[in-house]
Amino acid sequence: AQTVTQSQPEMSVQEAETVTLSCTYDTSENNYYLFWYKQPPSRQMILVIRQEAYKQQNATENRFSVNFQKAAKSFSLKISDSQLGDTAMYFCALGEGGADGLTFGKGTHLIIQP
Amino acid sequence: DSGVTQTPKHLITATGQRVTLRCSPRSGDLSVYWYQQSLDQGLQFLIQYYNGEERAKGNILERFSAQQFPDLHSELNLSSLELGDSALYFCASSVAAGQNPNEQFFGPGTRLTVL
């Protein structure tokens, strides 16, 4: 069975700093996808970034980028120039090629301090 | 706004009761997924429907059931409710099962409180 582990329950950084959230996963599939979702206090689940396992190039979306280490089964999220609006729970998620439901980690509560 | 709608936003009921949660996927999306988010279990996948047919099952209790209708909206039925069923229930939709990039768009959720 697939698993997703986020080892940092909470992190706090100052505004404008760079922060990296960790995620490791386990799957026996070769075709899979990895995602980071953001859940602000409104509780809405917002897709931040995605990575296809077959792509070697790390995904980037504006201030958000990932470090995808396939052999190590690691998928970390880097947020540059952090903003107060980045304060939220961040969930790492794994989706396998059969397009079944996503497997989520327990989440990291990120707090951006002014 | 993801384009996925869920009703109601909040639901308060008593133990032993039955409730129905409703979800309308994004226009054109054929797949609907249901998730439960609780403090102790985190976010868990419950069940998936694709174009009216059940596609995959996750950690869904036998007291729970779902269906997807011809207009592609979906309903999650929760019966014989227990205190532990109190949670945030999300619906998500995607274009089609098996198609890349398997990206799911989440609705705002229904907050269920069982007293």
GROMACS .gro file of C-alpha atoms in nm:
model
  229
    1ALA     CA    1   0.000   0.000   0.000
    2GLN     CA    2   0.115   0.351  -0.072
    3THR     CA    3   0.214   0.580   0.215
    4VAL     CA    4   0.301   0.947   0.248
    5THR     CA    5   0.497   1.084   0.542
    6GLN     CA    6   0.537   1.445   0.644
    7SER     CA    7   0.775   1.460   0.938
    8GLN     CA    8   0.730   1.828   1.027
    9PRO     CA    9   0.399   1.888   1.209
   10GLU     CA   10   0.463   2.262   1.232
   11MET     CA   11   0.708   2.518   1.097
   12SER     CA   12   0.740   2.889   1.151
   13VAL     CA   13   0.945   3.138   0.948
   14GLN     CA   14   0.967   3.512   0.904
   15GLU     CA   15   0.803   3.685   0.611
   16ALA     CA   16   1.026   3.697   0.299
   17GLU     CA   17   1.231   3.397   0.410
   18THR     CA   18   1.259   3.072   0.219
   19VAL     CA   19   1.113   2.758   0.373
   20THR     CA   20   1.125   2.392   0.272
   21LEU     CA   21   0.861   2.137   0.368
   22SER     CA   22   0.957   1.770   0.360
   23CYS     CA   23   0.768   1.474   0.225
   24THR     CA   24   0.862   1.111   0.169
   25TYR     CA   25   0.645   0.850   0.008
   26ASP     CA   26   0.633   0.486  -0.078
   27THR     CA   27   0.471   0.320  -0.376
   28SER     CA   28   0.529   0.012  -0.587
   29GLU     CA   29   0.396   0.184  -0.899
   30ASN     CA   30   0.616   0.331  -1.174
   31ASN     CA   31   0.347   0.565  -1.300
   32TYR     CA   32   0.244   0.806  -1.028
   33TYR     CA   33   0.198   1.172  -0.950
   34LEU     CA   34   0.283   1.385  -0.651
   35PHE     CA   35   0.105   1.694  -0.533
   36TRP     CA   36   0.125   1.965  -0.273
   37TYR     CA   37  -0.206   2.103  -0.155
   38LYS     CA   38  -0.255   2.408   0.063
   39GLN     CA   39  -0.537   2.432   0.316
   40PRO     CA   40  -0.576   2.785   0.460
   41PRO     CA   41  -0.801   2.860   0.758
   42SER     CA   42  -1.096   2.869   0.518
   43ARG     CA   43  -1.044   2.488   0.489
   44GLN     CA   44  -1.051   2.499   0.108
   45MET     CA   45  -0.804   2.253  -0.051
   46ILE     CA   46  -0.596   2.438  -0.308
   47LEU     CA   47  -0.354   2.267  -0.546
   48VAL     CA   48  -0.013   2.432  -0.521
   49ILE     CA   49   0.203   2.223  -0.750
   50ARG     CA   50   0.221   1.880  -0.911
   51GLN     CA   51   0.497   1.654  -1.036
   52GLU     CA   52   0.474   1.359  -1.274
   53ALA     CA   53   0.708   1.080  -1.167
   54TYR     CA   54   0.828   1.020  -1.523
   55LYS     CA   55   0.954   1.378  -1.552
   56GLN     CA   56   1.305   1.440  -1.425
   57GLN     CA   57   1.270   1.816  -1.424
   58ASN     CA   58   1.146   1.962  -1.097
   59ALA     CA   59   0.815   2.147  -1.120
   60THR     CA   60   0.796   2.519  -1.043
   61GLU     CA   61   0.502   2.753  -1.002
   62ASN     CA   62   0.605   3.111  -0.932
   63ARG     CA   63   0.744   3.115  -0.575
   64PHE     CA   64   0.680   2.742  -0.528
   65SER     CA   65   0.917   2.472  -0.645
   66VAL     CA   66   0.978   2.110  -0.563
   67ASN     CA   67   1.283   1.895  -0.517
   68PHE     CA   68   1.182   1.555  -0.651
   69GLN     CA   69   1.427   1.276  -0.568
   70LYS     CA   70   1.274   0.966  -0.723
   71ALA     CA   71   1.530   0.714  -0.600
   72ALA     CA   72   1.503   0.844  -0.246
   73LYS     CA   73   1.123   0.876  -0.278
   74SER     CA   74   1.141   1.230  -0.153
   75PHE     CA   75   0.929   1.525  -0.264
   76SER     CA   76   0.997   1.850  -0.081
   77LEU     CA   77   0.829   2.186  -0.137
   78LYS     CA   78   1.027   2.508  -0.135
   79ILE     CA   79   0.848   2.838  -0.085
   80SER     CA   80   1.057   3.142  -0.171
   81ASP     CA   81   0.993   3.497  -0.050
   82SER     CA   82   0.728   3.369   0.188
   83GLN     CA   83   0.420   3.585   0.240
   84LEU     CA   84   0.167   3.612   0.522
   85GLY     CA   85  -0.091   3.455   0.293
   86ASP     CA   86   0.117   3.140   0.276
   87THR     CA   87   0.017   3.059   0.633
   88ALA     CA   88  -0.177   2.732   0.601
   89MET     CA   89  -0.166   2.356   0.636
   90TYR     CA   90   0.030   2.197   0.355
   91PHE     CA   91  -0.043   1.842   0.248
   92CYS     CA   92   0.171   1.620   0.033
   93ALA     CA   93  -0.031   1.372  -0.172
   94LEU     CA   94   0.039   1.072  -0.393
   95GLY     CA   95  -0.176   0.964  -0.685
   96GLU     CA   96  -0.109   0.646  -0.877
   97GLY     CA   97  -0.153   0.592  -1.248
   98GLY     CA   98  -0.483   0.411  -1.211
   99ALA     CA   99  -0.634   0.741  -1.100
  100ASP     CA  100  -0.774   0.615  -0.776
  101GLY     CA  101  -0.804   0.839  -0.475
  102LEU     CA  102  -0.509   1.036  -0.347
  103THR     CA  103  -0.310   0.931  -0.042
  104PHE     CA  104  -0.231   1.226   0.182
  105GLY     CA  105   0.030   1.290   0.446
  106LYS     CA  106  -0.067   1.422   0.789
  107GLY     CA  107   0.022   1.776   0.689
  108THR     CA  108   0.260   2.051   0.798
  109HIS     CA  109   0.123   2.364   0.961
  110LEU     CA  110   0.324   2.651   0.818
  111ILE     CA  111   0.314   2.984   0.999
  112ILE     CA  112   0.458   3.295   0.836
  113GLN     CA  113   0.546   3.555   1.097
  114PRO     CA  114   0.536   3.928   1.009
  115ASP     CA  115  -1.314   2.889  -0.672
  116SER     CA  116  -1.244   2.537  -0.801
  117GLY     CA  117  -1.578   2.501  -0.979
  118VAL     CA  118  -1.679   2.210  -0.756
  119THR     CA  119  -1.983   2.280  -0.540
  120GLN     CA  120  -2.094   2.103  -0.224
  121THR     CA  121  -2.410   2.136  -0.020
  122PRO     CA  122  -2.481   2.189   0.259
  123LYS     CA  123  -2.185   2.377   0.405
  124HIS     CA  124  -2.269   2.272   0.757
  125LEU     CA  125  -2.479   1.991   0.895
  126ILE     CA  126  -2.559   1.918   1.257
  127THR     CA  127  -2.740   1.599   1.345
  128ALA     CA  128  -2.777   1.339   1.617
  129THR     CA  129  -2.631   0.993   1.659
  130GLY     CA  130  -2.821   0.723   1.476
  131GLN     CA  131  -2.946   0.958   1.208
  132ARG     CA  132  -2.889   0.950   0.832
  133VAL     CA  133  -2.767   1.240   0.617
  134THR     CA  134  -2.697   1.303   0.248
  135LEU     CA  135  -2.416   1.521   0.121
  136ARG     CA  136  -2.429   1.653  -0.233
  137CYS     CA  137  -2.155   1.738  -0.480
  138SER     CA  138  -2.157   1.888  -0.830
  139PRO     CA  139  -1.829   1.841  -1.019
  140ARG     CA  140  -1.663   2.094  -1.246
  141SER     CA  141  -1.823   2.124  -1.586
  142GLY     CA  142  -1.691   1.843  -1.805
  143ASP     CA  143  -1.537   1.638  -1.524
  144LEU     CA  144  -1.645   1.275  -1.523
  145SER     CA  145  -1.481   1.156  -1.201
  146VAL     CA  146  -1.596   1.238  -0.851
  147TYR     CA  147  -1.403   1.150  -0.537
  148TRP     CA  148  -1.514   1.168  -0.174
  149TYR     CA  149  -1.273   1.230   0.112
  150GLN     CA  150  -1.312   1.254   0.489
  151GLN     CA  151  -1.094   1.486   0.696
  152SER     CA  152  -1.095   1.427   1.070
  153LEU     CA  153  -0.854   1.524   1.345
  154ASP     CA  154  -0.748   1.169   1.426
  155GLN     CA  155  -0.750   1.010   1.078
  156GLY     CA  156  -0.640   1.304   0.866
  157LEU     CA  157  -0.751   1.315   0.502
  158GLN     CA  158  -0.877   0.980   0.383
  159PHE     CA  159  -1.007   0.872   0.045
  160LEU     CA  160  -1.350   0.715   0.068
  161ILE     CA  161  -1.478   0.633  -0.279
  162GLN     CA  162  -1.459   0.732  -0.645
  163TYR     CA  163  -1.719   0.734  -0.921
  164TYR     CA  164  -1.650   0.770  -1.289
  165ASN     CA  165  -1.933   0.851  -1.529
  166GLY     CA  166  -2.191   0.693  -1.302
  167GLU     CA  167  -2.000   0.381  -1.210
  168GLU     CA  168  -1.810   0.304  -0.893
  169ARG     CA  169  -1.440   0.312  -0.982
  170ALA     CA  170  -1.244   0.270  -0.659
  171LYS     CA  171  -1.303   0.224  -0.289
  172GLY     CA  172  -1.089   0.349  -0.006
  173ASN     CA  173  -1.156   0.346   0.366
  174ILE     CA  174  -1.531   0.374   0.338
  175LEU     CA  175  -1.743   0.227   0.615
  176GLU     CA  176  -2.029  -0.006   0.531
  177ARG     CA  177  -2.267   0.250   0.686
  178PHE     CA  178  -2.163   0.492   0.411
  179SER     CA  179  -2.263   0.473   0.047
  180ALA     CA  180  -2.244   0.695  -0.257
  181GLN     CA  181  -2.378   0.724  -0.607
  182GLN     CA  182  -2.328   0.935  -0.916
  183PHE     CA  183  -2.626   1.039  -1.121
  184PRO     CA  184  -2.664   1.079  -1.500
  185ASP     CA  185  -2.603   1.454  -1.470
  186LEU     CA  186  -2.273   1.358  -1.294
  187HIS     CA  187  -2.357   1.506  -0.957
  188SER     CA  188  -2.286   1.275  -0.667
  189GLU     CA  189  -2.432   1.208  -0.326
  190LEU     CA  190  -2.267   1.058  -0.020
  191ASN     CA  191  -2.508   0.892   0.220
  192LEU     CA  192  -2.404   0.845   0.582
  193SER     CA  193  -2.629   0.634   0.804
  194SER     CA  194  -2.643   0.521   1.168
  195LEU     CA  195  -2.423   0.815   1.246
  196GLU     CA  196  -2.177   0.799   1.534
  197LEU     CA  197  -1.989   1.073   1.716
  198GLY     CA  198  -1.673   0.969   1.536
  199ASP     CA  199  -1.827   1.049   1.198
  200SER     CA  200  -1.800   1.418   1.277
  201ALA     CA  201  -1.561   1.549   1.013
  202LEU     CA  202  -1.514   1.765   0.708
  203TYR     CA  203  -1.625   1.580   0.396
  204PHE     CA  204  -1.472   1.687   0.068
  205CYS     CA  205  -1.575   1.612  -0.283
  206ALA     CA  206  -1.321   1.642  -0.563
  207SER     CA  207  -1.350   1.603  -0.938
  208SER     CA  208  -1.119   1.534  -1.227
  209VAL     CA  209  -1.143   1.507  -1.602
  210ALA     CA  210  -1.126   1.133  -1.641
  211ALA     CA  211  -0.993   0.833  -1.460
  212GLY     CA  212  -0.659   0.715  -1.591
  213GLN     CA  213  -0.583   1.032  -1.782
  214ASN     CA  214  -0.287   1.246  -1.692
  215PRO     CA  215  -0.224   1.439  -1.485
  216ASN     CA  216  -0.470   1.288  -1.239
  217GLU     CA  217  -0.531   1.631  -1.099
  218GLN     CA  218  -0.821   1.664  -0.861
  219PHE     CA  219  -1.008   1.985  -0.783
  220PHE     CA  220  -1.168   2.007  -0.440
  221GLY     CA  221  -1.497   2.154  -0.334
  222PRO     CA  222  -1.532   2.369  -0.021
  223GLY     CA  223  -1.639   2.074   0.193
  224THR     CA  224  -1.934   1.992   0.417
  225ARG     CA  225  -1.876   2.017   0.791
  226LEU     CA  226  -2.070   1.737   0.963
  227THR     CA  227  -2.123   1.752   1.337
  228VAL     CA  228  -2.282   1.454   1.510
  229LEU     CA  229  -2.412   1.526   1.859
   0.00000   0.00000   0.00000
